[in-house]
Short mmCIF file of C-alpha atoms in Angstrom, two decimals:
data_model
loop_
_atom_site.label_atom_id
_atom_site.label_comp_id
_atom_site.label_asym_id
_atom_site.label_seq_id
_atom_site.Cartn_x
_atom_site.Cartn_y
_atom_site.Cartn_z
CA UNK A 1 12.34 -16.80 67.70
CA UNK A 2 10.26 -16.25 70.85
CA UNK A 3 11.77 -12.87 71.38
CA UNK A 4 10.89 -11.86 67.80
CA UNK A 5 7.29 -12.92 68.18
CA UNK A 6 6.77 -11.07 71.46
CA UNK A 7 8.36 -7.84 70.32
CA UNK A 8 5.58 -5.25 69.85
CA UNK A 9 7.74 -2.88 67.83
CA UNK A 10 8.45 -5.61 65.29
CA UNK A 11 4.77 -6.38 65.03
CA UNK A 12 3.95 -2.72 64.37
CA UNK A 13 6.65 -2.31 61.71
CA UNK A 14 5.56 -5.41 59.75
CA UNK A 15 1.98 -4.79 58.62
CA UNK A 16 0.14 -7.41 56.67
CA UNK A 17 -1.22 -7.07 53.10
CA UNK A 18 -4.59 -5.73 54.24
CA UNK A 19 -3.03 -2.87 56.19
CA UNK A 20 -3.45 -4.34 59.71
CA UNK A 21 -0.39 -4.85 61.83
CA UNK A 22 1.04 -7.16 64.37
CA UNK A 23 -1.44 -10.07 64.42
CA UNK A 24 -0.53 -12.01 61.27
CA UNK A 25 0.74 -15.55 61.21
CA UNK A 26 4.06 -16.79 59.82
CA UNK A 27 2.39 -17.79 56.54
CA UNK A 28 1.12 -14.26 55.97
CA UNK A 29 4.54 -12.81 56.77
CA UNK A 30 6.13 -15.26 54.37
CA UNK A 31 3.73 -14.31 51.57
CA UNK A 32 4.49 -10.60 51.97
CA UNK A 33 8.20 -11.05 52.39
CA UNK A 34 10.14 -9.02 49.82
CA UNK A 35 13.04 -10.21 47.76
CA UNK A 36 16.27 -9.13 49.39
CA UNK A 37 18.54 -10.18 46.54
CA UNK A 38 18.37 -8.62 43.07
CA UNK A 39 17.39 -10.64 40.05
CA UNK A 40 20.10 -12.26 37.96
CA UNK A 41 19.74 -9.89 35.05
CA UNK A 42 19.10 -6.85 37.24
CA UNK A 43 15.73 -6.32 35.54
CA UNK A 44 12.26 -7.68 35.84
CA UNK A 45 8.72 -6.85 36.84
CA UNK A 46 5.69 -8.47 38.33
CA UNK A 47 4.49 -9.19 34.79
CA UNK A 48 7.55 -11.31 34.09
CA UNK A 49 7.16 -13.11 37.38
CA UNK A 50 3.49 -13.88 36.87
CA UNK A 51 3.76 -14.72 33.13
CA UNK A 52 5.06 -18.25 32.68
CA UNK A 53 5.63 -17.77 28.97
CA UNK A 54 7.96 -14.80 29.44
CA UNK A 55 9.72 -16.51 32.33
CA UNK A 56 10.35 -19.63 30.30
CA UNK A 57 11.65 -17.70 27.32
CA UNK A 58 13.95 -15.57 29.49
CA UNK A 59 15.36 -18.73 31.13
CA UNK A 60 16.04 -20.27 27.73
CA UNK A 61 17.77 -17.11 26.52
CA UNK A 62 19.87 -16.95 29.69
CA UNK A 63 20.82 -20.60 29.48
CA UNK A 64 21.88 -20.32 25.83
CA UNK A 65 23.79 -17.11 26.17
CA UNK A 66 21.20 -14.92 24.43
CA UNK A 67 21.30 -16.84 21.13
CA UNK A 68 17.94 -18.25 20.09
CA UNK A 69 17.29 -20.80 17.40
CA UNK A 70 14.49 -21.12 14.94
CA UNK A 71 12.82 -23.86 17.00
CA UNK A 72 12.81 -21.64 20.08
CA UNK A 73 11.27 -18.82 18.05
CA UNK A 74 8.53 -21.11 16.76
CA UNK A 75 7.84 -22.48 20.22
CA UNK A 76 7.73 -18.99 21.68
CA UNK A 77 5.37 -17.85 18.91
CA UNK A 78 3.10 -20.83 19.59
CA UNK A 79 3.01 -20.12 23.31
CA UNK A 80 2.38 -16.44 22.69
CA UNK A 81 -0.48 -17.29 20.34
CA UNK A 82 -2.01 -19.55 22.98
CA UNK A 83 -1.76 -16.86 25.62
CA UNK A 84 -3.21 -14.30 23.18
CA UNK A 85 -6.08 -16.64 22.37
CA UNK A 86 -6.80 -17.13 26.04
CA UNK A 87 -6.78 -13.38 26.66
CA UNK A 88 -8.51 -12.12 23.50
CA UNK A 89 -10.00 -14.76 21.16
CA UNK A 90 -11.14 -12.11 18.66
CA UNK A 91 -7.55 -10.98 18.08
CA UNK A 92 -6.43 -14.50 17.24
CA UNK A 93 -9.36 -14.94 14.86
CA UNK A 94 -8.39 -11.66 13.14
CA UNK A 95 -4.80 -12.86 12.60
CA UNK A 96 -6.05 -16.14 11.17
CA UNK A 97 -8.37 -14.25 8.82
CA UNK A 98 -5.49 -12.02 7.67
CA UNK A 99 -3.31 -15.05 6.97
CA UNK A 100 -6.12 -16.73 5.03
CA UNK A 101 -6.73 -13.57 3.00
CA UNK A 102 -3.01 -13.24 2.22
CA UNK A 103 -2.84 -16.82 1.00
CA UNK A 104 -5.96 -16.32 -1.09
CA UNK A 105 -4.38 -13.31 -2.79
CA UNK A 106 -1.23 -15.27 -3.57
CA UNK A 107 0.97 -13.51 -1.04
CA UNK A 108 2.59 -14.47 2.22
CA UNK A 109 2.69 -12.51 5.44
CA UNK A 110 6.40 -12.48 6.18
CA UNK A 111 8.10 -9.20 7.01
CA UNK A 112 6.56 -6.69 9.41
CA UNK A 113 3.10 -8.12 8.77
CA UNK A 114 3.38 -7.07 5.13
CA UNK A 115 2.00 -9.21 2.35
CA UNK A 116 4.61 -10.13 -0.21
CA UNK A 117 3.45 -10.78 -3.76
CA UNK A 118 5.49 -13.69 -5.21
CA UNK A 119 6.53 -12.03 -8.47
CA UNK A 120 9.44 -14.41 -9.01
CA UNK A 121 7.13 -17.41 -8.81
CA UNK A 122 6.37 -17.03 -12.52
CA UNK A 123 9.77 -15.79 -13.66
CA UNK A 124 10.38 -18.80 -15.93
CA UNK A 125 7.20 -18.35 -18.02
CA UNK A 126 7.91 -14.62 -18.22
CA UNK A 127 11.49 -15.31 -19.32
CA UNK A 128 10.21 -17.55 -22.13
CA UNK A 129 7.72 -14.85 -23.15
CA UNK A 130 10.49 -12.22 -23.24
CA UNK A 131 12.73 -14.50 -25.29
CA UNK A 132 9.89 -15.15 -27.73
CA UNK A 133 9.19 -11.42 -28.15
CA UNK A 134 12.86 -10.56 -28.70
CA UNK A 135 13.37 -13.32 -31.27
CA UNK A 136 10.13 -12.38 -33.04
CA UNK A 137 11.17 -8.71 -33.17
CA UNK A 138 14.56 -9.56 -34.64
CA UNK A 139 12.94 -11.78 -37.29
CA UNK A 140 10.43 -9.03 -38.17
CA UNK A 141 13.22 -6.46 -38.55
CA UNK A 142 15.30 -8.84 -40.70
CA UNK A 143 12.43 -9.98 -42.94
CA UNK A 144 10.16 -6.94 -43.28
CA UNK A 145 12.65 -4.21 -42.55
CA UNK A 146 11.77 -0.77 -41.27
CA UNK A 147 9.56 1.65 -43.13
CA UNK A 148 12.12 4.40 -42.92
CA UNK A 149 10.90 7.96 -43.11
CA UNK A 150 12.26 10.85 -45.11
CA UNK A 151 14.82 11.63 -42.40
CA UNK A 152 16.67 8.42 -43.26
CA UNK A 153 15.93 7.95 -46.97
CA UNK A 154 16.29 11.54 -48.12
CA UNK A 155 13.73 13.61 -50.02
CA UNK A 156 12.47 17.17 -50.29
CA UNK A 157 11.64 19.61 -47.49
CA UNK A 158 9.92 22.95 -48.00
CA UNK A 159 8.98 25.78 -45.65
CA UNK A 160 5.46 26.97 -46.46
CA UNK A 161 3.54 29.96 -45.13
CA UNK A 162 -0.20 30.50 -45.61
CA UNK A 163 -2.14 33.72 -45.26
CA UNK A 164 -4.74 32.07 -43.01
CA UNK A 165 -4.56 29.14 -40.56
CA UNK A 166 -4.87 25.71 -42.17
CA UNK A 167 -5.25 22.09 -41.08
CA UNK A 168 -2.58 19.50 -41.74
CA UNK A 169 -5.10 17.11 -43.28
CA UNK A 170 -6.12 19.70 -45.88
CA UNK A 171 -2.51 20.25 -46.95
CA UNK A 172 -1.78 16.50 -47.22
CA UNK A 173 -4.94 15.97 -49.27
CA UNK A 174 -4.09 18.85 -51.61
CA UNK A 175 -0.62 17.43 -52.23
CA UNK A 176 -2.02 13.93 -52.87
CA UNK A 177 -4.49 15.31 -55.42
CA UNK A 178 -1.59 16.82 -57.37
CA UNK A 179 0.57 13.69 -57.38
CA UNK A 180 2.72 14.26 -54.27
CA UNK A 181 2.04 11.13 -52.23
CA UNK A 182 3.39 10.18 -48.76
CA UNK A 183 3.78 13.79 -47.68
CA UNK A 184 4.56 14.69 -44.06
CA UNK A 185 3.26 18.05 -42.79
CA UNK A 186 4.24 19.62 -39.46
CA UNK A 187 3.50 22.97 -37.84
CA UNK A 188 6.37 25.38 -37.19
CA UNK A 189 5.14 27.31 -34.17
CA UNK A 190 1.89 28.65 -35.65
CA UNK A 191 -0.89 27.22 -37.78
CA UNK A 192 0.13 29.43 -40.71
CA UNK A 193 3.73 28.15 -40.98
CA UNK A 194 4.31 24.52 -41.96
CA UNK A 195 7.14 22.18 -42.87
CA UNK A 196 6.35 19.91 -45.82
CA UNK A 197 8.48 16.83 -46.46
CA UNK A 198 8.16 14.68 -49.57
CA UNK A 199 9.87 11.57 -50.98
CA UNK A 200 12.74 12.06 -53.46
CA UNK A 201 11.62 14.11 -56.49
CA UNK A 202 13.37 15.60 -59.51
CA UNK A 203 16.58 17.55 -59.04
CA UNK A 204 15.17 20.68 -60.76
CA UNK A 205 14.58 22.97 -57.78
CA UNK A 206 12.87 25.75 -59.80
CA UNK A 207 10.36 23.45 -61.45
CA UNK A 208 9.74 21.64 -58.17
CA UNK A 209 9.09 24.92 -56.37
CA UNK A 210 6.54 25.98 -58.98
CA UNK A 211 4.78 22.61 -58.85
CA UNK A 212 4.60 22.72 -55.05
CA UNK A 213 3.22 26.27 -55.08
CA UNK A 214 0.45 25.20 -57.41
CA UNK A 215 -0.27 22.03 -55.40
CA UNK A 216 -0.32 23.80 -52.04
CA UNK A 217 -2.75 26.49 -53.12
CA UNK A 218 -6.04 26.24 -51.21
CA UNK A 219 -9.33 28.02 -51.91
CA UNK A 220 -9.13 31.60 -50.63
CA UNK A 221 -5.74 30.84 -49.00
CA UNK A 222 -2.50 31.48 -50.88
CA UNK A 223 0.71 29.57 -50.03
CA UNK A 224 4.19 31.06 -50.20
CA UNK A 225 7.23 28.73 -50.29
CA UNK A 226 10.26 30.35 -48.71
CA UNK A 227 12.80 27.55 -48.88
CA UNK A 228 13.13 24.21 -50.71
CA UNK A 229 15.84 21.72 -49.73
CA UNK A 230 16.71 18.43 -51.46
CA UNK A 231 18.16 15.83 -49.09
CA UNK A 232 20.19 13.07 -50.75
CA UNK A 233 20.15 9.42 -49.81
CA UNK A 234 23.74 9.60 -48.57
CA UNK A 235 22.75 12.11 -45.91
CA UNK A 236 19.88 9.85 -44.91
CA UNK A 237 22.23 6.89 -44.51
CA UNK A 238 24.53 8.94 -42.31
CA UNK A 239 21.57 9.91 -40.13
CA UNK A 240 20.53 6.25 -39.91
CA UNK A 241 24.00 5.12 -38.82
CA UNK A 242 24.24 7.96 -36.31
CA UNK A 243 20.88 6.90 -34.84
CA UNK A 244 22.01 3.30 -34.38
CA UNK A 245 25.26 4.47 -32.76
CA UNK A 246 23.31 6.73 -30.40
CA UNK A 247 21.23 3.78 -29.21
CA UNK A 248 24.31 1.62 -28.63
CA UNK A 249 26.13 4.45 -26.84
CA UNK A 250 23.12 5.04 -24.59
CA UNK A 251 23.02 1.36 -23.56
CA UNK A 252 26.77 1.31 -22.86
CA UNK A 253 26.54 4.45 -20.71
CA UNK A 254 23.65 2.94 -18.77
CA UNK A 255 25.71 -0.21 -18.17
CA UNK A 256 28.60 1.79 -16.76
CA UNK A 257 26.38 3.97 -14.59
CA UNK A 258 24.50 1.11 -12.94
CA UNK A 259 27.72 -0.89 -12.49
CA UNK A 260 29.37 2.01 -10.64
CA UNK A 261 26.27 3.07 -8.73
CA UNK A 262 25.03 -0.37 -7.66
CA UNK A 263 26.57 -3.67 -8.76
CA UNK A 264 27.65 -5.35 -12.00
CA UNK A 265 25.00 -8.06 -11.77
CA UNK A 266 22.31 -5.42 -11.53
CA UNK A 267 23.83 -3.40 -14.38
CA UNK A 268 23.70 -6.40 -16.72
CA UNK A 269 20.05 -6.95 -15.86
CA UNK A 270 19.26 -3.26 -16.44
CA UNK A 271 20.96 -3.15 -19.85
CA UNK A 272 19.26 -6.35 -21.02
CA UNK A 273 15.90 -4.96 -19.95
CA UNK A 274 16.57 -1.70 -21.85
CA UNK A 275 17.60 -3.68 -24.93
CA UNK A 276 14.39 -5.68 -24.58
CA UNK A 277 12.28 -2.51 -24.50
CA UNK A 278 14.00 -0.96 -27.52
CA UNK A 279 14.03 -4.08 -29.69
CA UNK A 280 10.38 -4.93 -28.94
CA UNK A 281 9.25 -1.41 -29.86
CA UNK A 282 11.25 -1.42 -33.10
CA UNK A 283 10.00 -4.94 -33.86
CA UNK A 284 6.36 -3.84 -33.58
CA UNK A 285 7.05 -1.01 -36.05
CA UNK A 286 8.72 -3.47 -38.44
CA UNK A 287 5.94 -6.05 -38.09
CA UNK A 288 3.07 -3.69 -38.90
CA UNK A 289 4.98 -1.42 -41.30
CA UNK A 290 4.64 1.77 -39.24
CA UNK A 291 6.79 4.70 -40.46
CA UNK A 292 10.07 4.97 -38.60
CA UNK A 293 11.56 8.46 -38.55
CA UNK A 294 13.46 10.72 -36.17
CA UNK A 295 10.41 11.32 -33.98
CA UNK A 296 10.10 7.57 -33.35
CA UNK A 297 13.83 7.42 -32.60
CA UNK A 298 13.39 10.24 -30.09
CA UNK A 299 10.56 8.27 -28.46
CA UNK A 300 12.81 5.20 -28.09
CA UNK A 301 15.58 7.26 -26.50
CA UNK A 302 13.04 8.81 -24.11
CA UNK A 303 11.75 5.32 -23.38
CA UNK A 304 15.26 4.15 -22.42
CA UNK A 305 15.52 6.97 -19.91
CA UNK A 306 12.08 6.27 -18.42
CA UNK A 307 12.67 2.52 -18.16
CA UNK A 308 16.04 3.03 -16.53
CA UNK A 309 14.52 5.39 -13.98
CA UNK A 310 11.90 2.79 -13.07
CA UNK A 311 14.58 0.10 -12.83
CA UNK A 312 16.81 2.27 -10.62
CA UNK A 313 13.94 2.74 -8.13
CA UNK A 314 13.53 -1.05 -7.88
CA UNK A 315 17.29 -1.59 -7.57
CA UNK A 316 17.58 0.97 -4.79
CA UNK A 317 14.89 -0.82 -2.78
CA UNK A 318 16.53 -4.20 -3.46
CA UNK A 319 19.86 -2.93 -2.13
CA UNK A 320 18.19 -1.41 0.92
CA UNK A 321 16.29 -4.60 1.76
CA UNK A 322 19.38 -6.80 1.33
CA UNK A 323 21.12 -4.67 3.95
CA UNK A 324 18.12 -4.17 6.25
CA UNK A 325 16.14 -7.43 6.23
CA UNK A 326 17.75 -10.63 7.40
CA UNK A 327 16.57 -14.19 7.70
CA UNK A 328 14.91 -14.43 4.26
CA UNK A 329 16.15 -15.75 0.93
CA UNK A 330 17.30 -13.52 -1.96
CA UNK A 331 14.16 -14.48 -3.90
CA UNK A 332 11.96 -13.29 -1.02
CA UNK A 333 14.02 -10.10 -0.76
CA UNK A 334 13.38 -9.29 -4.42
CA UNK A 335 9.68 -10.11 -4.02
CA UNK A 336 9.55 -7.81 -0.99
CA UNK A 337 11.23 -4.98 -2.94
CA UNK A 338 8.90 -5.35 -5.91
CA UNK A 339 5.89 -5.40 -3.61
CA UNK A 340 7.01 -2.22 -1.86
CA UNK A 341 7.58 -0.38 -5.17
CA UNK A 342 4.42 -1.69 -6.84
CA UNK A 343 2.26 1.23 -5.75
CA UNK A 344 4.79 3.76 -7.00
CA UNK A 345 5.10 1.91 -10.33
CA UNK A 346 1.34 1.88 -10.86
CA UNK A 347 1.02 5.59 -10.09
CA UNK A 348 3.93 6.50 -12.40
CA UNK A 349 2.80 4.43 -15.37
CA UNK A 350 -0.78 5.68 -14.98
CA UNK A 351 0.16 9.35 -15.08
CA UNK A 352 2.58 8.90 -18.00
CA UNK A 353 0.04 6.90 -19.99
CA UNK A 354 -2.52 9.68 -19.55
CA UNK A 355 -0.12 12.15 -21.17
CA UNK A 356 0.80 9.71 -23.95
CA UNK A 357 -2.83 8.96 -24.76
CA UNK A 358 -3.57 12.70 -24.82
CA UNK A 359 -0.78 13.22 -27.36
CA UNK A 360 -1.94 10.17 -29.32
CA UNK A 361 -5.51 11.39 -29.83
CA UNK A 362 -5.10 15.16 -29.60
CA UNK A 363 -1.52 15.84 -30.70
CA UNK A 364 -2.08 15.64 -34.43
CA UNK A 365 -0.08 13.87 -37.12
CA UNK A 366 3.24 15.30 -35.98
CA UNK A 367 3.06 13.52 -32.59
CA UNK A 368 1.05 10.46 -33.59
CA UNK A 369 3.84 7.96 -34.21
CA UNK A 370 5.89 9.42 -31.39
CA UNK A 371 2.98 8.64 -29.06
CA UNK A 372 2.52 5.15 -30.52
CA UNK A 373 6.17 4.31 -29.90
CA UNK A 374 5.98 5.62 -26.34
CA UNK A 375 2.78 3.67 -25.63
CA UNK A 376 4.32 0.38 -26.77
CA UNK A 377 7.57 1.07 -24.96
CA UNK A 378 5.90 2.01 -21.67
CA UNK A 379 4.10 -1.32 -21.49
CA UNK A 380 7.29 -3.21 -22.33
CA UNK A 381 9.35 -1.11 -19.90
CA UNK A 382 7.05 -1.70 -16.94
CA UNK A 383 7.10 -5.43 -17.61
CA UNK A 384 10.88 -5.57 -18.03
CA UNK A 385 11.58 -3.62 -14.82
CA UNK A 386 9.61 -6.21 -12.85
CA UNK A 387 10.86 -9.45 -14.38
CA UNK A 388 13.87 -9.03 -16.66
CA UNK A 389 15.81 -6.45 -14.63
CA UNK A 390 15.16 -8.36 -11.36
CA UNK A 391 15.24 -12.00 -12.42
CA UNK A 392 18.55 -11.88 -14.31
CA UNK A 393 20.59 -10.70 -11.25
CA UNK A 394 18.82 -13.36 -9.17
CA UNK A 395 19.87 -16.02 -11.67
CA UNK A 396 23.44 -14.71 -11.50
CA UNK A 397 23.56 -15.39 -7.75
CA UNK A 398 22.70 -12.00 -6.27
CA UNK A 399 22.96 -12.15 -2.47
CA UNK A 400 23.45 -10.00 0.59
CA UNK A 401 27.24 -10.27 0.30
CA UNK A 402 27.11 -8.16 -2.87
CA UNK A 403 25.87 -5.13 -0.89
CA UNK A 404 27.54 -5.47 2.50
CA UNK A 405 30.67 -3.37 2.79
CA UNK A 406 33.52 -5.43 4.17
CA UNK A 407 35.47 -3.39 6.69
CA UNK A 408 39.20 -3.87 6.39
CA UNK A 409 41.49 -3.32 9.38
CA UNK A 410 43.47 -0.11 9.28
CA UNK A 411 46.65 -1.94 10.04
CA UNK A 412 47.83 -5.47 10.61
CA UNK A 413 50.25 -6.39 13.32
CA UNK A 414 53.51 -7.73 11.99
CA UNK A 415 55.83 -10.02 13.86
CA UNK A 416 59.30 -8.53 13.77
CA UNK A 417 62.33 -10.58 14.79
CA UNK A 418 65.75 -9.16 15.55
CA UNK A 419 68.89 -11.20 14.96
CA UNK A 420 71.66 -9.93 17.18
CA UNK A 421 75.10 -10.92 15.78
CA UNK A 422 76.69 -10.70 19.23
CA UNK A 423 74.27 -13.31 20.53
CA UNK A 424 75.48 -15.75 17.90
CA UNK A 425 79.11 -15.01 18.81
CA UNK A 426 78.46 -15.80 22.48
CA UNK A 427 76.79 -19.04 21.51
CA UNK A 428 79.81 -20.04 19.44
CA UNK A 429 82.22 -19.19 22.27
CA UNK A 430 80.29 -21.38 24.68
#
């Protein structure tokens, strides 16, 4: 040791921390002594060495083989919060304010600092409301029946052409003044050509054509009838049955599509939500006695397509979150998916409702009931995509295992044994 202290070269080659050489004590040399051995994990920095929180957490992870528990995560979060508070108190106050605001809004701050709206918290009251609406619609259809239009009951249709443009209201009023009530008038491309439909009249086509020509005549505007068709009640019944079969076929095709594309539990929820939308819309028409014709049927079929599209968007996000997010319950996963798709749902329903309201108030009599059916169905479809289509699969036990693909081994090793007859002969000889 004396030789090392008196060696001038050693004193020059070991400068102290302040840049001076050769005259430091043993304590100073010990403080500036570098680590000769590498760290256990081969990594590290001065921040880890000087930060007791990081050091403690790394020791715990090393001791437990890299597998942390929920208690360790909570303890680490508490320590990190304390360190953050000591460094920047304003940041901690901001996090507390965000948490308080999230709780005030009814959401929780769970995944990636994103507020989750607890939609499924009120799924039971919404399920009772849906059941009440479906039962009420079925009772209204059974008791009041549908006010079927001429497409289903039969009647008379005539193609009329005027010399000058006319309004539909004027034509309907002229027919009512001459004894032709409940007439339906639609434009055929231009405002001079119209389609007039009437309830069943007499079978005398010639006399009916003359009566219609006289009834359709307007002041300074002559009407010419080019074609008169009498539709029987049997044809109307066939159209009615074909319409019911088209609705059933559409629901069955939707069931098969969602079952193949996603999962059977989701497909059952989607079909029940579509049935809910259709039956509620038809029930409203039966309850208030609105006319139900082919245009209303077309609106219901369009509604089924729109509602399914909205449901598919929610289902796609549910499947993605079940595969991506771990550590939360299936209920929280569905709430997270509905929260993430809420903005898209609001934007979609807003834009579609603008178009429907424009048709309702500006489209005329030909699009009025079509728009009414779409308006009722859009409200029911948005509600059903949130609660019925999502809550039914949750009640059926939807979980992450339904979306995780189980990888099967390409081959399995088989144990093959060989029985040599000669070996048995040698054993018998011995």
